[in-house]
PDB file of C-alpha atoms and ligand atoms in Angstrom:
ATOM      1  CA  MET A   1      47.570  81.286 145.049  1.00  0.00           C
ATOM      2  CA  LEU A   2      50.821  80.167 143.424  1.00  0.00           C
ATOM      3  CA  LEU A   3      54.350  81.562 143.576  1.00  0.00           C
ATOM      4  CA  SER A   4      57.534  80.301 141.930  1.00  0.00           C
ATOM      5  CA  VAL A   5      60.120  79.432 144.550  1.00  0.00           C
ATOM      6  CA  ASN A   6      63.424  77.593 143.957  1.00  0.00           C
ATOM      7  CA  GLY A   7      62.230  76.427 140.529  1.00  0.00           C
ATOM      8  CA  VAL A   8      58.823  75.050 141.572  1.00  0.00           C
ATOM      9  CA  ARG A   9      55.397  76.622 141.820  1.00  0.00           C
ATOM     10  CA  LEU A  10      54.177  76.446 145.403  1.00  0.00           C
ATOM     11  CA  ALA A  11      50.508  76.767 146.292  1.00  0.00           C
ATOM     12  CA  TYR A  12      49.649  78.628 149.476  1.00  0.00           C
ATOM     13  CA  SER A  13      46.948  80.563 151.250  1.00  0.00           C
ATOM     14  CA  ASP A  14      47.551  83.944 152.844  1.00  0.00           C
ATOM     15  CA  SER A  15      44.862  85.544 154.972  1.00  0.00           C
ATOM     16  CA  GLY A  16      44.363  87.740 158.010  1.00  0.00           C
ATOM     17  CA  THR A  17      46.474  90.634 159.184  1.00  0.00           C
ATOM     18  CA  GLY A  18      48.694  91.373 162.114  1.00  0.00           C
ATOM     19  CA  SER A  19      52.144  90.634 163.337  1.00  0.00           C
ATOM     20  CA  PRO A  20      53.896  88.289 163.756  1.00  0.00           C
ATOM     21  CA  THR A  21      52.858  86.184 160.788  1.00  0.00           C
ATOM     22  CA  LEU A  22      51.958  82.597 161.536  1.00  0.00           C
ATOM     23  CA  LEU A  23      53.383  80.035 159.090  1.00  0.00           C
ATOM     24  CA  LEU A  24      51.412  76.751 159.167  1.00  0.00           C
ATOM     25  CA  VAL A  25      53.262  73.698 157.828  1.00  0.00           C
ATOM     26  CA  HIS A  26      51.380  70.463 157.175  1.00  0.00           C
ATOM     27  CA  GLY A  27      52.145  66.800 157.867  1.00  0.00           C
ATOM     28  CA  PHE A  28      52.738  63.795 155.585  1.00  0.00           C
ATOM     29  CA  PRO A  29      51.243  62.889 153.129  1.00  0.00           C
ATOM     30  CA  LEU A  30      48.807  65.743 153.537  1.00  0.00           C
ATOM     31  CA  ASN A  31      48.448  69.323 152.383  1.00  0.00           C
ATOM     32  CA  ARG A  32      47.511  72.767 153.665  1.00  0.00           C
ATOM     33  CA  SER A  33      43.811  71.973 153.841  1.00  0.00           C
ATOM     34  CA  MET A  34      44.558  70.134 157.109  1.00  0.00           C
ATOM     35  CA  TRP A  35      44.673  73.623 158.629  1.00  0.00           C
ATOM     36  CA  ASP A  36      41.136  74.570 157.534  1.00  0.00           C
ATOM     37  CA  PRO A  37      39.767  74.218 161.105  1.00  0.00           C
ATOM     38  CA  GLN A  38      42.455  76.655 162.286  1.00  0.00           C
ATOM     39  CA  LEU A  39      42.234  79.394 159.672  1.00  0.00           C
ATOM     40  CA  GLY A  40      38.971  81.015 160.767  1.00  0.00           C
ATOM     41  CA  ALA A  41      40.091  81.403 164.380  1.00  0.00           C
ATOM     42  CA  LEU A  42      43.766  82.233 163.851  1.00  0.00           C
ATOM     43  CA  ARG A  43      43.454  84.803 161.084  1.00  0.00           C
ATOM     44  CA  GLN A  44      41.417  87.043 163.342  1.00  0.00           C
ATOM     45  CA  HIS A  45      44.616  87.556 165.327  1.00  0.00           C
ATOM     46  CA  ALA A  46      47.461  87.176 162.841  1.00  0.00           C
ATOM     47  CA  ARG A  47      48.395  86.991 159.208  1.00  0.00           C
ATOM     48  CA  VAL A  48      48.370  83.279 158.429  1.00  0.00           C
ATOM     49  CA  VAL A  49      50.361  81.761 155.564  1.00  0.00           C
ATOM     50  CA  ALA A  50      49.763  78.069 154.853  1.00  0.00           C
ATOM     51  CA  PRO A  51      51.721  76.499 151.961  1.00  0.00           C
ATOM     52  CA  ASP A  52      51.569  73.123 150.288  1.00  0.00           C
ATOM     53  CA  LEU A  53      55.126  71.802 150.532  1.00  0.00           C
ATOM     54  CA  ARG A  54      56.675  70.804 147.195  1.00  0.00           C
ATOM     55  CA  GLY A  55      55.192  67.581 145.869  1.00  0.00           C
ATOM     56  CA  PHE A  56      52.070  67.855 148.042  1.00  0.00           C
ATOM     57  CA  GLY A  57      48.620  69.359 147.479  1.00  0.00           C
ATOM     58  CA  ALA A  58      48.594  71.780 144.565  1.00  0.00           C
ATOM     59  CA  SER A  59      52.348  72.468 144.620  1.00  0.00           C
ATOM     60  CA  GLU A  60      54.678  71.190 141.929  1.00  0.00           C
ATOM     61  CA  ALA A  61      57.060  68.364 142.800  1.00  0.00           C
ATOM     62  CA  GLY A  62      60.306  69.500 141.172  1.00  0.00           C
ATOM     63  CA  PRO A  63      62.963  67.003 140.079  1.00  0.00           C
ATOM     64  CA  PRO A  64      62.593  63.374 141.253  1.00  0.00           C
ATOM     65  CA  GLY A  65      64.433  62.366 144.427  1.00  0.00           C
ATOM     66  CA  PRO A  66      63.909  62.455 148.181  1.00  0.00           C
ATOM     67  CA  LEU A  67      61.856  65.413 149.375  1.00  0.00           C
ATOM     68  CA  THR A  68      64.256  66.501 152.090  1.00  0.00           C
ATOM     69  CA  MET A  69      63.447  68.571 155.162  1.00  0.00           C
ATOM     70  CA  ASP A  70      66.230  70.971 154.137  1.00  0.00           C
ATOM     71  CA  GLN A  71      64.669  71.527 150.721  1.00  0.00           C
ATOM     72  CA  HIS A  72      61.265  72.185 152.260  1.00  0.00           C
ATOM     73  CA  ALA A  73      62.846  74.621 154.744  1.00  0.00           C
ATOM     74  CA  ASP A  74      64.596  76.509 151.936  1.00  0.00           C
ATOM     75  CA  ASP A  75      61.333  76.605 149.974  1.00  0.00           C
ATOM     76  CA  LEU A  76      59.566  78.143 152.968  1.00  0.00           C
ATOM     77  CA  ALA A  77      62.263  80.806 153.305  1.00  0.00           C
ATOM     78  CA  GLY A  78      61.935  81.468 149.565  1.00  0.00           C
ATOM     79  CA  LEU A  79      58.168  81.726 149.854  1.00  0.00           C
ATOM     80  CA  LEU A  80      58.470  84.261 152.689  1.00  0.00           C
ATOM     81  CA  ASP A  81      60.906  86.262 150.538  1.00  0.00           C
ATOM     82  CA  ALA A  82      58.550  86.126 147.571  1.00  0.00           C
ATOM     83  CA  LEU A  83      55.751  87.411 149.814  1.00  0.00           C
ATOM     84  CA  GLY A  84      57.986  90.237 151.055  1.00  0.00           C
ATOM     85  CA  LEU A  85      57.786  88.827 154.589  1.00  0.00           C
ATOM     86  CA  HIS A  86      61.131  89.628 156.167  1.00  0.00           C
ATOM     87  CA  GLU A  87      60.051  89.894 159.811  1.00  0.00           C
ATOM     88  CA  PRO A  88      60.544  86.717 161.886  1.00  0.00           C
ATOM     89  CA  VAL A  89      57.468  84.451 161.850  1.00  0.00           C
ATOM     90  CA  VAL A  90      55.802  82.134 164.305  1.00  0.00           C
ATOM     91  CA  TYR A  91      56.490  78.769 162.690  1.00  0.00           C
ATOM     92  CA  CYS A  92      53.811  76.154 163.435  1.00  0.00           C
ATOM     93  CA  GLY A  93      54.366  72.630 162.112  1.00  0.00           C
ATOM     94  CA  LEU A  94      52.540  69.395 162.782  1.00  0.00           C
ATOM     95  CA  SER A  95      54.418  66.104 162.527  1.00  0.00           C
ATOM     96  CA  MET A  96      56.448  66.348 159.275  1.00  0.00           C
ATOM     97  CA  GLY A  97      55.808  70.082 159.542  1.00  0.00           C
ATOM     98  CA  GLY A  98      57.707  69.936 162.844  1.00  0.00           C
ATOM     99  CA  TYR A  99      60.586  67.991 161.272  1.00  0.00           C
ATOM    100  CA  VAL A 100      60.778  70.721 158.626  1.00  0.00           C
ATOM    101  CA  GLY A 101      60.693  73.229 161.502  1.00  0.00           C
ATOM    102  CA  PHE A 102      63.972  71.840 162.850  1.00  0.00           C
ATOM    103  CA  ALA A 103      65.556  72.252 159.404  1.00  0.00           C
ATOM    104  CA  PHE A 104      64.085  75.769 159.188  1.00  0.00           C
ATOM    105  CA  TRP A 105      65.657  76.601 162.549  1.00  0.00           C
ATOM    106  CA  ARG A 106      69.014  75.117 161.481  1.00  0.00           C
ATOM    107  CA  ARG A 107      69.109  76.997 158.181  1.00  0.00           C
ATOM    108  CA  HIS A 108      67.014  80.153 158.690  1.00  0.00           C
ATOM    109  CA  ARG A 109      66.833  80.798 162.428  1.00  0.00           C
ATOM    110  CA  ALA A 110      66.874  84.584 162.071  1.00  0.00           C
ATOM    111  CA  ARG A 111      63.432  84.219 160.505  1.00  0.00           C
ATOM    112  CA  VAL A 112      61.919  82.504 163.567  1.00  0.00           C
ATOM    113  CA  ARG A 113      60.157  84.551 166.249  1.00  0.00           C
ATOM    114  CA  ALA A 114      58.703  81.473 167.982  1.00  0.00           C
ATOM    115  CA  LEU A 115      57.841  77.847 167.251  1.00  0.00           C
ATOM    116  CA  VAL A 116      54.785  75.662 167.674  1.00  0.00           C
ATOM    117  CA  LEU A 117      55.819  71.996 167.501  1.00  0.00           C
ATOM    118  CA  ALA A 118      52.634  69.938 167.274  1.00  0.00           C
ATOM    119  CA  ASP A 119      52.489  66.133 167.351  1.00  0.00           C
ATOM    120  CA  THR A 120      56.087  65.818 166.245  1.00  0.00           C
ATOM    121  CA  ARG A 121      59.452  64.631 167.506  1.00  0.00           C
ATOM    122  CA  ALA A 122      63.119  65.549 167.360  1.00  0.00           C
ATOM    123  CA  THR A 123      64.430  61.976 167.367  1.00  0.00           C
ATOM    124  CA  PRO A 124      65.372  60.340 164.046  1.00  0.00           C
ATOM    125  CA  ASP A 125      63.855  57.088 162.794  1.00  0.00           C
ATOM    126  CA  THR A 126      64.919  53.791 164.266  1.00  0.00           C
ATOM    127  CA  PRO A 127      66.496  51.431 161.669  1.00  0.00           C
ATOM    128  CA  GLU A 128      63.163  49.532 161.605  1.00  0.00           C
ATOM    129  CA  GLY A 129      61.158  52.739 161.156  1.00  0.00           C
ATOM    130  CA  ARG A 130      63.417  53.765 158.309  1.00  0.00           C
ATOM    131  CA  GLN A 131      62.951  50.365 156.669  1.00  0.00           C
ATOM    132  CA  VAL A 132      59.151  50.709 156.879  1.00  0.00           C
ATOM    133  CA  ARG A 133      59.397  54.071 155.113  1.00  0.00           C
ATOM    134  CA  LEU A 134      61.596  52.706 152.316  1.00  0.00           C
ATOM    135  CA  GLU A 135      59.281  49.746 151.797  1.00  0.00           C
ATOM    136  CA  MET A 136      56.243  52.032 151.663  1.00  0.00           C
ATOM    137  CA  ALA A 137      58.070  54.162 149.084  1.00  0.00           C
ATOM    138  CA  LYS A 138      58.690  51.136 146.873  1.00  0.00           C
ATOM    139  CA  ALA A 139      55.130  49.876 147.296  1.00  0.00           C
ATOM    140  CA  ALA A 140      53.649  53.265 146.307  1.00  0.00           C
ATOM    141  CA  GLU A 141      55.795  53.263 143.168  1.00  0.00           C
ATOM    142  CA  ARG A 142      55.001  49.657 142.325  1.00  0.00           C
ATOM    143  CA  LEU A 143      51.255  50.153 142.700  1.00  0.00           C
ATOM    144  CA  GLY A 144      51.247  53.694 141.287  1.00  0.00           C
ATOM    145  CA  SER A 145      49.027  54.662 144.201  1.00  0.00           C
ATOM    146  CA  PRO A 146      49.135  56.337 147.625  1.00  0.00           C
ATOM    147  CA  GLN A 147      47.290  53.306 149.025  1.00  0.00           C
ATOM    148  CA  PRO A 148      50.283  51.982 151.048  1.00  0.00           C
ATOM    149  CA  ALA A 149      50.315  55.247 153.020  1.00  0.00           C
ATOM    150  CA  ILE A 150      46.578  55.025 153.643  1.00  0.00           C
ATOM    151  CA  HIS A 151      46.882  51.423 154.733  1.00  0.00           C
ATOM    152  CA  GLY A 152      49.959  51.962 156.905  1.00  0.00           C
ATOM    153  CA  MET A 153      49.174  55.311 158.475  1.00  0.00           C
ATOM    154  CA  LEU A 154      45.457  56.131 158.607  1.00  0.00           C
ATOM    155  CA  PRO A 155      44.582  53.647 161.391  1.00  0.00           C
ATOM    156  CA  ARG A 156      47.230  55.247 163.649  1.00  0.00           C
ATOM    157  CA  MET A 157      46.371  58.896 163.087  1.00  0.00           C
ATOM    158  CA  PHE A 158      43.444  59.313 165.475  1.00  0.00           C
ATOM    159  CA  SER A 159      42.444  58.507 169.020  1.00  0.00           C
ATOM    160  CA  PRO A 160      40.968  55.033 169.485  1.00  0.00           C
ATOM    161  CA  SER A 161      37.623  56.557 170.480  1.00  0.00           C
ATOM    162  CA  LEU A 162      37.120  58.425 167.213  1.00  0.00           C
ATOM    163  CA  ARG A 163      34.458  56.651 165.237  1.00  0.00           C
ATOM    164  CA  ALA A 164      35.332  55.348 161.764  1.00  0.00           C
ATOM    165  CA  GLY A 165      33.981  57.613 159.053  1.00  0.00           C
ATOM    166  CA  SER A 166      34.187  60.720 161.261  1.00  0.00           C
ATOM    167  CA  VAL A 167      34.830  64.112 159.687  1.00  0.00           C
ATOM    168  CA  PRO A 168      38.560  64.239 160.639  1.00  0.00           C
ATOM    169  CA  GLU A 169      39.136  60.756 159.242  1.00  0.00           C
ATOM    170  CA  HIS A 170      37.279  61.657 156.070  1.00  0.00           C
ATOM    171  CA  LEU A 171      39.420  64.792 155.632  1.00  0.00           C
ATOM    172  CA  VAL A 172      42.699  62.951 156.125  1.00  0.00           C
ATOM    173  CA  LEU A 173      41.631  60.119 153.826  1.00  0.00           C
ATOM    174  CA  GLY A 174      40.765  62.678 151.143  1.00  0.00           C
ATOM    175  CA  MET A 175      44.172  64.352 151.462  1.00  0.00           C
ATOM    176  CA  MET A 176      45.959  61.002 151.341  1.00  0.00           C
ATOM    177  CA  ARG A 177      43.977  59.802 148.326  1.00  0.00           C
ATOM    178  CA  GLY A 178      44.855  63.049 146.568  1.00  0.00           C
ATOM    179  CA  SER A 179      48.585  62.526 147.151  1.00  0.00           C
ATOM    180  CA  SER A 180      50.591  61.336 144.179  1.00  0.00           C
ATOM    181  CA  PRO A 181      52.479  58.038 144.477  1.00  0.00           C
ATOM    182  CA  ARG A 182      55.612  60.111 143.964  1.00  0.00           C
ATOM    183  CA  ALA A 183      54.795  62.361 146.930  1.00  0.00           C
ATOM    184  CA  VAL A 184      54.456  59.237 149.076  1.00  0.00           C
ATOM    185  CA  ALA A 185      57.661  57.646 147.734  1.00  0.00           C
ATOM    186  CA  ASP A 186      59.924  60.693 147.579  1.00  0.00           C
ATOM    187  CA  GLY A 187      58.330  62.047 150.756  1.00  0.00           C
ATOM    188  CA  GLN A 188      59.092  58.890 152.721  1.00  0.00           C
ATOM    189  CA  ARG A 189      62.671  58.834 151.408  1.00  0.00           C
ATOM    190  CA  GLY A 190      63.115  62.438 152.518  1.00  0.00           C
ATOM    191  CA  LEU A 191      61.647  61.665 155.942  1.00  0.00           C
ATOM    192  CA  ALA A 192      63.932  58.629 156.321  1.00  0.00           C
ATOM    193  CA  ASP A 193      66.976  60.805 155.576  1.00  0.00           C
ATOM    194  CA  ARG A 194      66.191  63.493 158.138  1.00  0.00           C
ATOM    195  CA  PRO A 195      68.918  64.100 160.722  1.00  0.00           C
ATOM    196  CA  ASP A 196      68.619  63.733 164.483  1.00  0.00           C
ATOM    197  CA  GLY A 197      67.031  66.954 165.765  1.00  0.00           C
ATOM    198  CA  VAL A 198      67.798  66.286 169.445  1.00  0.00           C
ATOM    199  CA  PRO A 199      71.195  68.086 169.528  1.00  0.00           C
ATOM    200  CA  LEU A 200      69.471  71.134 168.047  1.00  0.00           C
ATOM    201  CA  LEU A 201      66.935  71.475 170.848  1.00  0.00           C
ATOM    202  CA  GLU A 202      69.160  73.291 173.337  1.00  0.00           C
ATOM    203  CA  THR A 203      69.975  75.910 170.672  1.00  0.00           C
ATOM    204  CA  ILE A 204      66.310  76.851 170.178  1.00  0.00           C
ATOM    205  CA  ASP A 205      66.223  79.911 172.392  1.00  0.00           C
ATOM    206  CA  VAL A 206      62.957  81.397 171.088  1.00  0.00           C
ATOM    207  CA  PRO A 207      59.640  80.611 172.838  1.00  0.00           C
ATOM    208  CA  VAL A 208      58.284  77.190 171.884  1.00  0.00           C
ATOM    209  CA  LEU A 209      54.836  75.723 172.377  1.00  0.00           C
ATOM    210  CA  VAL A 210      54.856  71.929 172.254  1.00  0.00           C
ATOM    211  CA  VAL A 211      51.377  70.476 171.652  1.00  0.00           C
ATOM    212  CA  VAL A 212      50.504  66.796 171.532  1.00  0.00           C
ATOM    213  CA  GLY A 213      47.409  64.646 171.544  1.00  0.00           C
ATOM    214  CA  GLU A 214      47.186  62.406 174.594  1.00  0.00           C
ATOM    215  CA  HIS A 215      46.689  59.357 172.338  1.00  0.00           C
ATOM    216  CA  ASP A 216      49.177  60.246 169.602  1.00  0.00           C
ATOM    217  CA  ALA A 217      50.427  56.841 168.420  1.00  0.00           C
ATOM    218  CA  ILE A 218      52.814  58.179 165.739  1.00  0.00           C
ATOM    219  CA  THR A 219      54.689  60.829 167.746  1.00  0.00           C
ATOM    220  CA  PRO A 220      53.671  59.901 171.315  1.00  0.00           C
ATOM    221  CA  PRO A 221      53.624  62.346 174.267  1.00  0.00           C
ATOM    222  CA  ALA A 222      56.931  60.866 175.526  1.00  0.00           C
ATOM    223  CA  GLU A 223      58.581  62.449 172.457  1.00  0.00           C
ATOM    224  CA  SER A 224      57.112  65.832 173.410  1.00  0.00           C
ATOM    225  CA  ARG A 225      58.363  65.463 176.987  1.00  0.00           C
ATOM    226  CA  LEU A 226      61.838  64.663 175.679  1.00  0.00           C
ATOM    227  CA  MET A 227      61.761  67.890 173.647  1.00  0.00           C
ATOM    228  CA  LEU A 228      60.518  69.838 176.645  1.00  0.00           C
ATOM    229  CA  GLU A 229      63.426  68.627 178.803  1.00  0.00           C
ATOM    230  CA  ARG A 230      65.945  70.052 176.353  1.00  0.00           C
ATOM    231  CA  LEU A 231      64.246  73.169 174.976  1.00  0.00           C
ATOM    232  CA  PRO A 232      65.320  76.211 177.034  1.00  0.00           C
ATOM    233  CA  ASN A 233      62.091  78.179 176.644  1.00  0.00           C
ATOM    234  CA  ALA A 234      59.176  75.826 176.071  1.00  0.00           C
ATOM    235  CA  ARG A 235      55.826  74.862 177.495  1.00  0.00           C
ATOM    236  CA  LEU A 236      53.806  71.721 176.860  1.00  0.00           C
ATOM    237  CA  VAL A 237      50.083  71.370 176.250  1.00  0.00           C
ATOM    238  CA  VAL A 238      48.708  67.815 176.141  1.00  0.00           C
ATOM    239  CA  LEU A 239      45.272  67.692 174.507  1.00  0.00           C
ATOM    240  CA  ASP A 240      42.914  65.190 176.124  1.00  0.00           C
ATOM    241  CA  GLN A 241      41.290  62.377 174.181  1.00  0.00           C
ATOM    242  CA  VAL A 242      42.864  63.118 170.814  1.00  0.00           C
ATOM    243  CA  GLY A 243      45.484  61.424 168.673  1.00  0.00           C
ATOM    244  CA  HIS A 244      48.137  62.437 166.124  1.00  0.00           C
ATOM    245  CA  MET A 245      45.932  64.848 164.153  1.00  0.00           C
ATOM    246  CA  ALA A 246      45.186  66.886 167.265  1.00  0.00           C
ATOM    247  CA  ASN A 247      44.313  70.018 165.295  1.00  0.00           C
ATOM    248  CA  LEU A 248      41.556  68.131 163.461  1.00  0.00           C
ATOM    249  CA  GLU A 249      40.230  66.073 166.352  1.00  0.00           C
ATOM    250  CA  ASP A 250      39.902  68.985 168.753  1.00  0.00           C
ATOM    251  CA  PRO A 251      40.275  72.212 166.784  1.00  0.00           C
ATOM    252  CA  ALA A 252      38.853  74.356 169.597  1.00  0.00           C
ATOM    253  CA  ALA A 253      41.461  73.184 172.130  1.00  0.00           C
ATOM    254  CA  PHE A 254      44.270  73.341 169.566  1.00  0.00           C
ATOM    255  CA  ASN A 255      43.323  76.858 168.459  1.00  0.00           C
ATOM    256  CA  ALA A 256      42.993  78.028 172.070  1.00  0.00           C
ATOM    257  CA  ALA A 257      46.501  76.758 172.881  1.00  0.00           C
ATOM    258  CA  VAL A 258      48.001  78.524 169.842  1.00  0.00           C
ATOM    259  CA  LEU A 259      46.092  81.758 170.491  1.00  0.00           C
ATOM    260  CA  GLU A 260      47.165  81.834 174.126  1.00  0.00           C
ATOM    261  CA  PHE A 261      50.769  81.330 173.023  1.00  0.00           C
ATOM    262  CA  LEU A 262      50.475  84.154 170.475  1.00  0.00           C
ATOM    263  CA  ALA A 263      48.982  86.442 173.129  1.00  0.00           C
ATOM    264  CA  GLN A 264      51.874  85.687 175.472  1.00  0.00           C
ATOM    265  CA  LEU A 265      54.348  86.621 172.741  1.00  0.00           C
ATOM    266  CA  GLY A 266      52.797  90.089 172.793  1.00  0.00           C
TER     267      GLY A 266
HETATM  268  C1  MLT B 301      53.129  62.997 159.614  1.00  0.00           C
HETATM  269  O1  MLT B 301      52.021  63.002 160.165  1.00  0.00           O
HETATM  270  O2  MLT B 301      53.636  64.013 159.093  1.00  0.00           O
HETATM  271  C2  MLT B 301      53.873  61.688 159.546  1.00  0.00           C
HETATM  272  O3  MLT B 301      53.149  60.713 160.172  1.00  0.00           O
HETATM  273  C3  MLT B 301      55.179  61.790 160.185  1.00  0.00           C
HETATM  274  C4  MLT B 301      55.952  60.524 160.176  1.00  0.00           C
HETATM  275  O4  MLT B 301      55.667  59.615 159.374  1.00  0.00           O
HETATM  276  O5  MLT B 301      56.892  60.411 160.979  1.00  0.00           O
END
């Protein structure tokens, strides 16, 4: 389905019934199909809305320039408005989806009933990390291909024990190959520009579930523990034997953690 929001057409799925609505926000450079292993289980208990952020998946990109976390957050608020969803939602973001979650909290906190922060971090990039992003952006533009993202990121997205060519790897590779060079370039520039989310943590007074794969090499468990120390109302679930794409590597454990959290919200 497509809806016009803030001048771009955003693709999204909307299934299930029940309250509160669960908003699933994907990572970089991926799209909403990363949530396919969640939809069947979660929509039995909640209405589940999963958008493609602007520039990714089947959503339009809008004007050229960095795809900022603030813009994505405003798009999500606009999408909820367009769907007539005015009740606060349970916001669930993985990795970049979590970074967007901090912007969503900063700009639209009245719309947040609770947060799931999966395989993400509040800290900004180091100067070196920022440089890597800007170089990947240039390389994607120069080659006219998402290949630099595949080369730089895919090997770090899963636990070391996952065999090459496994279903999760195949899914992520497909999403990355389907990303436009512009999504990689403008996406990385937007990620590099994101502000430090650490000072925000103590203001997040809604319930938060922090989930992380034990072997997450991109947003390691230490980042989740740092968030837990500062969040006033959070619990941490570390998923054994999985990496950054915890929801794909162990969907059953990921879904169980989210469903238990939803049940506790009442
Ligand atoms: C993601 O999975 O969204 C990205 O790896 C996040 C990042 O590059 O920091």
